[in-house]
Amino acid sequence: MRIGELARGAGMSRDAVRFYERLGLIASMRTRSGYRDFPDEMLQQLLYVRTAQSLGFSLSEIGTGLTHLLRGTSTPQDARRVLLDKIAMIDQRIADLRALRKELHARTKLDCPFAVRGVTPIGASRGKKHHASVGTRAP
C-alpha cells in the first residue's frame, strides 16, 4: 500500500503518516524506485494509534507502552491493565487539580494571594496593602 492510500484510509495527511513512521509507530519498506510500501496491516495499526490518541494516550506512551498492544502481541488482559492504569493516572490528575483549585480559591481571600504560606509579606506589619508581583520586591 502506498503512502497516499494509507493516508486516505486513515483520514490524515501524508506528512502525518511520515511522522508516525519516524516515531516507529508504523513501518514501511522501500520499493526499488524508492517509494514507501506499507503492508496492509499498517492501516489497522495506524487506526489503533489514532484511537489510542483519542483515548488520551500520548505518542510517547503509545510508542513505549502500547506498541505490543497495537501489534497484537498481547492479551486482552494486558489491554485492560493499560486502560486501568490510564484511568488511575486520570483520577490522580483530577485529585491534584481539585486540590489546586481549593488552594487557589483560598488564596483569593488573602490580602496577598501570592505570599508564601507562613511568611509575612513585606509591608504587612506596617499596615500597607501588599500588591507586589511574584518574585519581585518594591524598592
Backbone as ProteinMPNN parsed JSONL, in Angstrom:
{"seq_chain_A": "MRIGELARGAGMSRDAVRFYERLGLIASMRTRSGYRDFPDEMLQQLLYVRTAQSLGFSLSEIGTGLTHLLRGTSTPQDARRVLLDKIAMIDQRIADLRALRKELHARTKLDCPFAVRGVTPIGASRGKKHHASVGTRAP", "coords_chain_A": {"N_chain_A": [[0.856, -1.165, 0.0], [0.651, 2.161, -0.887], [1.837, 5.348, 0.364], [-0.039, 7.416, 0.009], [-2.476, 6.038, -0.236], [-2.605, 4.857, 2.288], [-2.689, 7.136, 3.915], [-5.127, 8.323, 3.071], [-6.902, 6.245, 3.792], [-6.686, 6.313, 6.547], [-7.541, 8.805, 7.046], [-5.857, 11.07, 7.184], [-3.024, 13.299, 6.684], [-0.284, 12.878, 4.34], [2.081, 13.756, 5.439], [1.584, 13.394, 8.168], [1.481, 10.604, 8.276], [4.129, 10.016, 7.576], [5.374, 11.159, 9.81], [4.43, 9.507, 11.936], [5.681, 7.196, 11.096], [8.389, 7.906, 11.358], [8.481, 8.013, 14.129], [8.355, 5.369, 14.682], [5.985, 4.062, 14.991], [4.557, 2.972, 12.945], [5.504, 1.011, 10.075], [7.364, 0.824, 7.029], [8.422, -0.515, 3.858], [10.914, 0.037, 1.403], [10.405, 0.466, -2.046], [11.957, -0.615, -5.142], [12.102, 1.672, -6.655], [12.217, 3.563, -4.719], [9.946, 4.368, -3.376], [7.739, 4.441, -0.525], [6.37, 1.504, 0.792], [3.705, 0.186, 2.343], [2.715, -2.467, 4.416], [-0.512, -4.04, 4.328], [-1.604, -4.333, 6.902], [-0.687, -2.123, 8.265], [-2.474, -0.019, 8.037], [-4.536, -0.718, 9.8], [-3.036, -0.673, 12.156], [-2.277, 2.001, 12.25], [-4.779, 3.162, 12.585], [-5.356, 2.151, 15.122], [-3.418, 3.533, 16.589], [-4.338, 6.156, 16.304], [-6.793, 5.872, 17.627], [-5.905, 5.292, 20.221], [-4.684, 7.741, 20.79], [-6.973, 9.372, 20.812], [-8.09, 8.439, 23.114], [-6.6, 9.6, 25.017], [-3.916, 8.917, 25.264], [-0.508, 9.702, 25.0], [1.772, 10.213, 22.229], [4.26, 9.34, 22.974], [3.658, 7.557, 25.074], [2.236, 5.716, 23.575], [4.224, 4.826, 21.845], [6.101, 3.652, 23.588], [4.763, 2.103, 25.597], [2.484, 0.971, 24.471], [2.972, -0.297, 22.106], [3.291, -3.108, 21.831], [0.693, -3.85, 22.335], [-0.646, -2.729, 20.189], [0.439, -4.09, 18.094], [-0.56, -6.557, 18.314], [0.598, -8.456, 20.0], [-0.155, -9.067, 22.552], [-2.337, -9.816, 25.336], [-5.943, -9.674, 25.893], [-6.231, -9.053, 28.583], [-3.878, -7.66, 29.116], [-4.36, -5.329, 27.665], [-6.578, -4.332, 29.05], [-5.35, -3.796, 31.508], [-3.594, -1.719, 30.827], [-5.471, 0.258, 30.186], [-6.794, 0.502, 32.673], [-4.66, 1.435, 34.227], [-4.294, 3.915, 32.99], [-6.716, 5.126, 33.655], [-6.353, 5.308, 36.428], [-4.236, 7.139, 36.482], [-5.536, 9.385, 35.44], [-7.494, 9.768, 37.42], [-5.816, 10.485, 39.549], [-4.756, 12.854, 38.549], [-7.094, 14.398, 38.414], [-7.662, 14.585, 41.173], [-5.392, 16.034, 41.976], [-5.828, 18.43, 40.554], [-8.214, 19.276, 41.747], [-7.31, 19.791, 44.355], [-5.525, 21.866, 43.79], [-7.335, 23.759, 42.798], [-8.815, 24.262, 45.126], [-6.829, 25.407, 46.74], [-6.201, 27.71, 45.209], [-8.672, 29.027, 45.328], [-8.847, 29.534, 48.093], [-6.749, 31.33, 48.346], [-7.744, 33.562, 47.079], [-9.003, 34.971, 49.011], [-7.106, 36.162, 50.535], [-5.059, 38.974, 51.532], [-2.646, 39.164, 50.274], [-2.35, 37.188, 47.851], [-0.241, 35.781, 46.641], [1.69, 35.366, 48.494], [4.124, 33.518, 50.346], [3.144, 30.761, 52.199], [2.923, 31.16, 55.682], [4.815, 33.143, 55.846], [5.233, 36.52, 56.521], [4.107, 39.077, 54.43], [6.101, 41.666, 52.878], [5.871, 44.866, 54.223], [3.41, 44.358, 55.341], [3.341, 44.389, 58.107], [3.34, 47.049, 58.677], [0.875, 47.894, 58.092], [0.378, 48.365, 55.422], [-1.028, 47.818, 52.19], [-0.302, 44.979, 50.276], [0.865, 44.506, 47.14], [2.791, 43.502, 45.456], [4.505, 42.015, 42.662], [4.893, 38.536, 41.894], [7.873, 37.2, 43.042], [9.232, 39.61, 42.905], [10.4, 42.651, 44.432], [9.362, 45.672, 45.789], [11.145, 48.8, 45.763]], "CA_chain_A": [[0.0, 0.0, 0.0], [1.434, 3.393, -0.968], [1.591, 6.299, 1.448], [-1.283, 8.137, -0.251], [-3.594, 5.147, 0.1], [-2.62, 4.721, 3.743], [-3.131, 8.415, 4.469], [-6.57, 8.441, 2.808], [-7.603, 5.238, 4.588], [-6.668, 6.721, 7.959], [-8.088, 10.153, 7.151], [-4.818, 12.008, 7.619], [-2.118, 13.738, 5.626], [0.933, 12.076, 4.121], [3.075, 14.203, 6.424], [1.275, 12.729, 9.439], [1.9, 9.203, 8.133], [5.602, 10.019, 7.672], [5.693, 11.454, 11.202], [4.224, 8.276, 12.703], [6.721, 6.249, 10.695], [9.636, 8.342, 12.009], [8.392, 7.636, 15.542], [8.404, 3.913, 14.797], [4.658, 3.529, 15.293], [4.222, 2.165, 11.776], [6.727, 0.715, 9.333], [7.221, 0.568, 5.594], [9.605, -0.99, 3.152], [11.122, 0.841, 0.201], [10.395, -0.238, -3.328], [13.179, -0.362, -5.922], [12.089, 3.059, -7.115], [12.364, 4.443, -3.558], [8.673, 4.696, -2.738], [7.361, 3.691, 0.669], [5.332, 0.498, 0.58], [3.228, -0.218, 3.656], [1.885, -3.669, 4.442], [-1.929, -3.726, 4.559], [-1.913, -4.253, 8.335], [-0.296, -0.822, 8.806], [-3.661, 0.818, 8.142], [-5.178, -1.062, 11.076], [-2.174, -0.201, 13.238], [-2.389, 3.459, 12.267], [-6.079, 3.461, 13.19], [-5.199, 1.886, 16.552], [-2.652, 4.651, 17.153], [-5.256, 7.3, 16.382], [-7.764, 5.587, 18.684], [-5.2, 5.467, 21.495], [-4.56, 9.184, 20.996], [-8.277, 9.916, 21.169], [-8.349, 7.997, 24.483], [-5.758, 10.369, 25.928], [-2.536, 8.441, 25.335], [0.443, 10.498, 24.228], [2.547, 9.428, 21.263], [5.335, 8.702, 23.731], [3.07, 6.385, 25.733], [1.907, 4.742, 22.532], [5.476, 4.278, 21.33], [6.831, 2.827, 24.552], [3.97, 1.157, 26.357], [1.353, 0.368, 23.783], [3.369, -0.887, 20.837], [2.968, -4.544, 21.805], [-0.766, -3.976, 22.24], [-1.056, -2.356, 18.843], [0.94, -5.071, 17.125], [-1.235, -7.837, 18.53], [1.422, -9.418, 20.731], [-0.564, -9.025, 23.944], [-3.636, -10.423, 25.633], [-6.963, -8.697, 26.287], [-5.958, -8.629, 29.959], [-2.839, -6.631, 29.021], [-5.021, -4.109, 27.208], [-7.381, -3.837, 30.168], [-4.432, -3.27, 32.513], [-3.136, -0.421, 30.331], [-6.59, 1.196, 30.341], [-6.997, 0.741, 34.103], [-3.558, 2.296, 34.662], [-4.589, 5.259, 32.485], [-7.802, 5.643, 34.496], [-5.751, 5.672, 37.715], [-3.485, 8.382, 36.267], [-6.529, 10.455, 35.278], [-8.07, 10.006, 38.747], [-4.823, 11.224, 40.331], [-4.693, 14.213, 37.99], [-8.309, 15.087, 38.869], [-7.464, 14.902, 42.592], [-4.411, 17.121, 42.034], [-6.472, 19.656, 40.085], [-9.164, 19.707, 42.786], [-6.518, 20.383, 45.44], [-5.033, 23.146, 43.286], [-8.484, 24.668, 42.758], [-9.116, 24.628, 46.514], [-5.759, 26.326, 47.163], [-6.392, 28.992, 44.518], [-9.868, 29.657, 45.877], [-8.491, 30.031, 49.427], [-5.861, 32.48, 48.199], [-8.494, 34.75, 46.64], [-9.47, 35.658, 50.214], [-5.946, 36.742, 51.216], [-4.608, 40.291, 51.069], [-1.524, 38.919, 49.357], [-2.562, 35.788, 47.446], [0.978, 35.121, 46.178], [2.647, 35.25, 49.596], [4.49, 32.169, 50.763], [2.415, 30.421, 53.423], [3.708, 31.242, 56.907], [5.755, 34.261, 55.776], [4.52, 37.799, 56.479], [4.518, 39.876, 53.272], [6.805, 42.924, 53.132], [4.956, 45.991, 54.383], [2.171, 43.972, 56.014], [3.419, 44.74, 59.519], [3.132, 48.496, 58.807], [-0.488, 48.198, 57.706], [0.288, 48.686, 53.999], [-1.517, 46.751, 51.323], [0.802, 44.358, 49.542], [0.466, 44.155, 45.779], [3.996, 43.265, 44.656], [4.453, 40.868, 41.762], [5.569, 37.328, 42.36], [9.312, 37.166, 42.819], [9.855, 40.939, 42.859], [10.256, 43.451, 45.644], [9.373, 47.111, 45.536], [12.282, 49.434, 46.473]], "C_chain_A": [[0.904, 1.231, 0.0], [1.005, 4.375, 0.117], [0.279, 7.068, 1.252], [-2.506, 7.315, 0.104], [-3.742, 5.008, 1.615], [-3.164, 5.994, 4.384], [-4.638, 8.589, 4.275], [-7.369, 7.476, 3.67], [-7.707, 5.61, 6.053], [-7.245, 8.117, 8.157], [-7.097, 11.168, 7.664], [-3.925, 12.366, 6.45], [-0.941, 12.773, 5.47], [2.014, 12.459, 5.121], [2.848, 13.536, 7.782], [1.72, 11.273, 9.4], [3.422, 9.115, 8.248], [6.063, 10.259, 9.105], [5.548, 10.204, 12.069], [5.274, 7.219, 12.353], [8.052, 6.61, 11.344], [9.654, 7.968, 13.489], [8.453, 6.132, 15.762], [7.064, 3.288, 15.124], [4.095, 2.699, 14.153], [5.505, 1.964, 10.994], [6.405, 0.467, 7.863], [8.509, -0.059, 5.08], [9.724, -0.106, 1.919], [11.077, -0.049, -1.037], [11.71, 0.058, -4.045], [13.258, 1.087, -6.381], [12.127, 4.058, -5.961], [11.073, 4.842, -2.869], [8.471, 3.864, -1.475], [6.245, 2.716, 0.292], [4.951, -0.034, 1.961], [2.434, -1.511, 3.545], [0.441, -3.275, 4.785], [-2.261, -3.566, 6.049], [-1.505, -2.92, 8.969], [-1.48, 0.133, 8.899], [-4.358, 0.549, 9.468], [-4.344, -0.544, 12.242], [-2.254, 1.314, 13.368], [-3.724, 3.881, 12.893], [-6.076, 3.177, 14.692], [-4.462, 3.035, 17.24], [-3.57, 5.857, 17.322], [-6.302, 7.094, 17.473], [-7.12, 5.788, 20.052], [-5.014, 6.949, 21.803], [-5.891, 9.781, 21.437], [-8.681, 9.504, 22.591], [-7.409, 8.648, 25.494], [-4.33, 9.888, 26.062], [-1.66, 9.33, 24.469], [1.162, 9.603, 23.229], [3.703, 8.719, 21.953], [4.821, 7.448, 24.437], [2.753, 5.297, 24.716], [3.177, 4.056, 22.047], [6.177, 3.348, 22.291], [5.968, 1.749, 25.184], [2.891, 0.435, 25.598], [1.721, -0.362, 22.505], [3.009, -2.365, 20.768], [1.459, -4.77, 21.742], [-1.232, -3.734, 20.808], [-0.624, -3.382, 17.808], [0.357, -6.462, 17.358], [-0.427, -8.877, 19.265], [1.087, -9.412, 22.218], [-1.925, -9.695, 24.098], [-4.661, -9.326, 25.924], [-6.764, -8.188, 27.72], [-4.876, -7.549, 29.99], [-3.457, -5.288, 28.629], [-5.858, -3.496, 28.33], [-6.502, -3.196, 31.23], [-3.93, -1.886, 32.091], [-4.231, 0.629, 30.519], [-6.854, 1.507, 31.815], [-5.896, 1.629, 34.679], [-3.792, 3.735, 34.215], [-5.698, 5.906, 33.304], [-7.255, 6.094, 35.853], [-4.958, 6.973, 37.591], [-4.441, 9.57, 36.142], [-7.16, 10.788, 36.627], [-7.103, 10.803, 39.625], [-4.731, 12.665, 39.855], [-5.914, 15.034, 38.415], [-8.172, 15.489, 40.335], [-6.484, 16.06, 42.752], [-5.026, 18.452, 41.613], [-7.493, 20.174, 41.095], [-8.43, 20.371, 43.943], [-5.979, 21.752, 45.015], [-6.148, 24.17, 43.25], [-8.829, 25.159, 44.16], [-8.095, 25.639, 47.033], [-5.926, 27.693, 46.514], [-7.597, 29.737, 45.084], [-9.564, 30.26, 47.258], [-7.623, 31.279, 49.321], [-6.578, 33.729, 47.694], [-8.98, 35.561, 47.829], [-8.334, 36.333, 50.98], [-5.643, 38.134, 50.676], [-3.473, 40.159, 50.062], [-1.599, 37.454, 48.913], [-1.313, 35.05, 46.995], [2.039, 34.985, 47.268], [2.909, 33.782, 49.902], [3.782, 31.897, 52.082], [3.359, 30.481, 54.625], [4.718, 32.367, 56.91], [4.946, 35.542, 55.662], [5.014, 38.604, 55.293], [5.195, 41.171, 53.693], [5.775, 44.04, 53.226], [3.697, 45.644, 55.145], [2.183, 44.393, 57.476], [3.192, 46.233, 59.734], [1.738, 48.894, 58.34], [-0.649, 48.58, 56.241], [-0.316, 47.508, 53.248], [-0.359, 46.245, 50.495], [0.309, 43.923, 48.174], [1.671, 43.893, 44.89], [3.804, 42.036, 43.771], [5.199, 39.702, 42.369], [7.048, 37.439, 42.049], [9.971, 38.53, 42.724], [9.578, 41.664, 44.163], [10.289, 44.913, 45.252], [10.519, 47.736, 46.307], [11.86, 50.148, 47.732]], "O_chain_A": [[1.826, 1.321, 0.81], [-0.066, 4.236, 0.709], [-0.432, 7.339, 2.219], [-3.464, 7.833, 0.678], [-4.85, 5.038, 2.152], [-3.998, 5.935, 5.287], [-5.346, 8.962, 5.211], [-8.404, 7.85, 4.222], [-8.682, 5.273, 6.725], [-7.422, 8.567, 9.289], [-7.438, 12.027, 8.478], [-4.051, 11.806, 5.361], [-0.653, 11.966, 6.355], [2.767, 11.609, 5.595], [3.802, 13.158, 8.462], [2.272, 10.763, 10.375], [3.944, 8.239, 8.937], [7.023, 9.643, 9.565], [6.445, 9.881, 12.848], [5.699, 6.447, 13.212], [8.768, 5.732, 11.826], [10.706, 7.646, 14.041], [8.585, 5.671, 16.896], [6.999, 2.116, 15.495], [3.255, 1.825, 14.367], [6.488, 2.669, 11.222], [5.334, -0.026, 7.509], [9.526, -0.12, 5.77], [8.726, 0.438, 1.448], [11.628, -1.149, -1.066], [12.489, 0.897, -3.592], [14.344, 1.659, -6.484], [12.075, 5.266, -6.188], [11.098, 5.576, -1.881], [8.961, 2.739, -1.367], [5.309, 3.062, -0.428], [5.773, -0.63, 2.656], [1.573, -1.639, 2.674], [0.218, -2.273, 5.465], [-3.108, -2.749, 6.41], [-1.926, -2.614, 10.085], [-1.49, 1.011, 9.762], [-4.729, 1.482, 10.179], [-4.896, -0.03, 13.216], [-2.294, 1.844, 14.478], [-3.778, 4.853, 13.646], [-6.727, 3.891, 15.454], [-4.833, 3.455, 18.336], [-3.571, 6.5, 18.371], [-6.66, 8.043, 18.171], [-7.722, 6.388, 20.942], [-5.167, 7.367, 22.951], [-5.925, 10.612, 22.345], [-9.527, 10.156, 23.203], [-7.413, 8.298, 26.675], [-3.591, 10.404, 26.9], [-2.023, 9.669, 23.343], [1.16, 8.38, 23.366], [4.082, 7.617, 21.557], [5.469, 6.402, 24.403], [2.973, 4.112, 24.965], [3.197, 2.839, 21.861], [6.783, 2.362, 21.873], [6.396, 0.6, 25.295], [2.425, -0.617, 26.037], [0.862, -0.986, 21.881], [2.48, -2.827, 19.757], [0.998, -5.757, 21.169], [-2.096, -4.441, 20.289], [-1.259, -3.52, 16.762], [0.731, -7.424, 16.686], [-0.725, -10.067, 19.171], [1.942, -9.714, 23.05], [-2.566, -10.082, 23.121], [-4.289, -8.179, 26.173], [-7.087, -7.041, 28.031], [-4.947, -6.624, 30.8], [-3.118, -4.247, 29.192], [-5.843, -2.281, 28.531], [-6.865, -2.164, 31.793], [-3.853, -0.98, 32.92], [-3.961, 1.748, 30.956], [-7.109, 2.659, 32.166], [-6.167, 2.482, 35.526], [-3.523, 4.671, 34.968], [-5.631, 7.095, 33.614], [-7.648, 7.141, 36.366], [-5.001, 7.814, 38.489], [-4.174, 10.642, 36.685], [-7.343, 11.962, 36.948], [-7.525, 11.695, 40.361], [-4.639, 13.589, 40.664], [-5.792, 16.216, 38.736], [-8.525, 16.609, 40.704], [-6.709, 16.961, 43.56], [-4.775, 19.482, 42.239], [-7.622, 21.384, 41.278], [-8.876, 21.398, 44.456], [-5.983, 22.692, 45.81], [-5.943, 25.324, 43.626], [-9.105, 26.343, 44.355], [-8.46, 26.613, 47.691], [-5.807, 28.72, 47.183], [-7.538, 30.949, 45.292], [-9.985, 31.379, 47.55], [-7.758, 32.193, 50.134], [-6.074, 34.839, 47.862], [-9.336, 36.729, 47.67], [-8.584, 37.01, 51.978], [-5.928, 38.441, 49.519], [-3.361, 40.946, 49.121], [-0.984, 36.584, 49.529], [-1.307, 33.82, 46.963], [3.155, 34.54, 47.0], [2.039, 32.926, 49.739], [3.822, 32.73, 52.987], [4.456, 29.924, 54.59], [5.427, 32.537, 57.902], [4.069, 35.648, 54.805], [6.221, 38.804, 55.15], [4.891, 41.714, 54.755], [4.89, 44.133, 52.375], [2.972, 46.546, 55.565], [1.133, 44.722, 58.028], [2.885, 46.652, 60.85], [1.44, 50.081, 58.205], [-1.707, 49.071, 55.851], [-0.133, 46.351, 53.627], [0.481, 47.032, 50.059], [-0.567, 43.066, 48.067], [1.575, 44.051, 43.673], [3.034, 41.133, 44.1], [6.036, 39.875, 43.254], [7.43, 37.739, 40.918], [11.176, 38.602, 42.481], [8.646, 41.332, 44.896], [11.144, 45.339, 44.475], [10.85, 47.268, 47.397], [12.698, 50.723, 48.427]]}, "name": "protein", "num_of_chains": 1, "seq": "MRIGELARGAGMSRDAVRFYERLGLIASMRTRSGYRDFPDEMLQQLLYVRTAQSLGFSLSEIGTGLTHLLRGTSTPQDARRVLLDKIAMIDQRIADLRALRKELHARTKLDCPFAVRGVTPIGASRGKKHHASVGTRAP"}
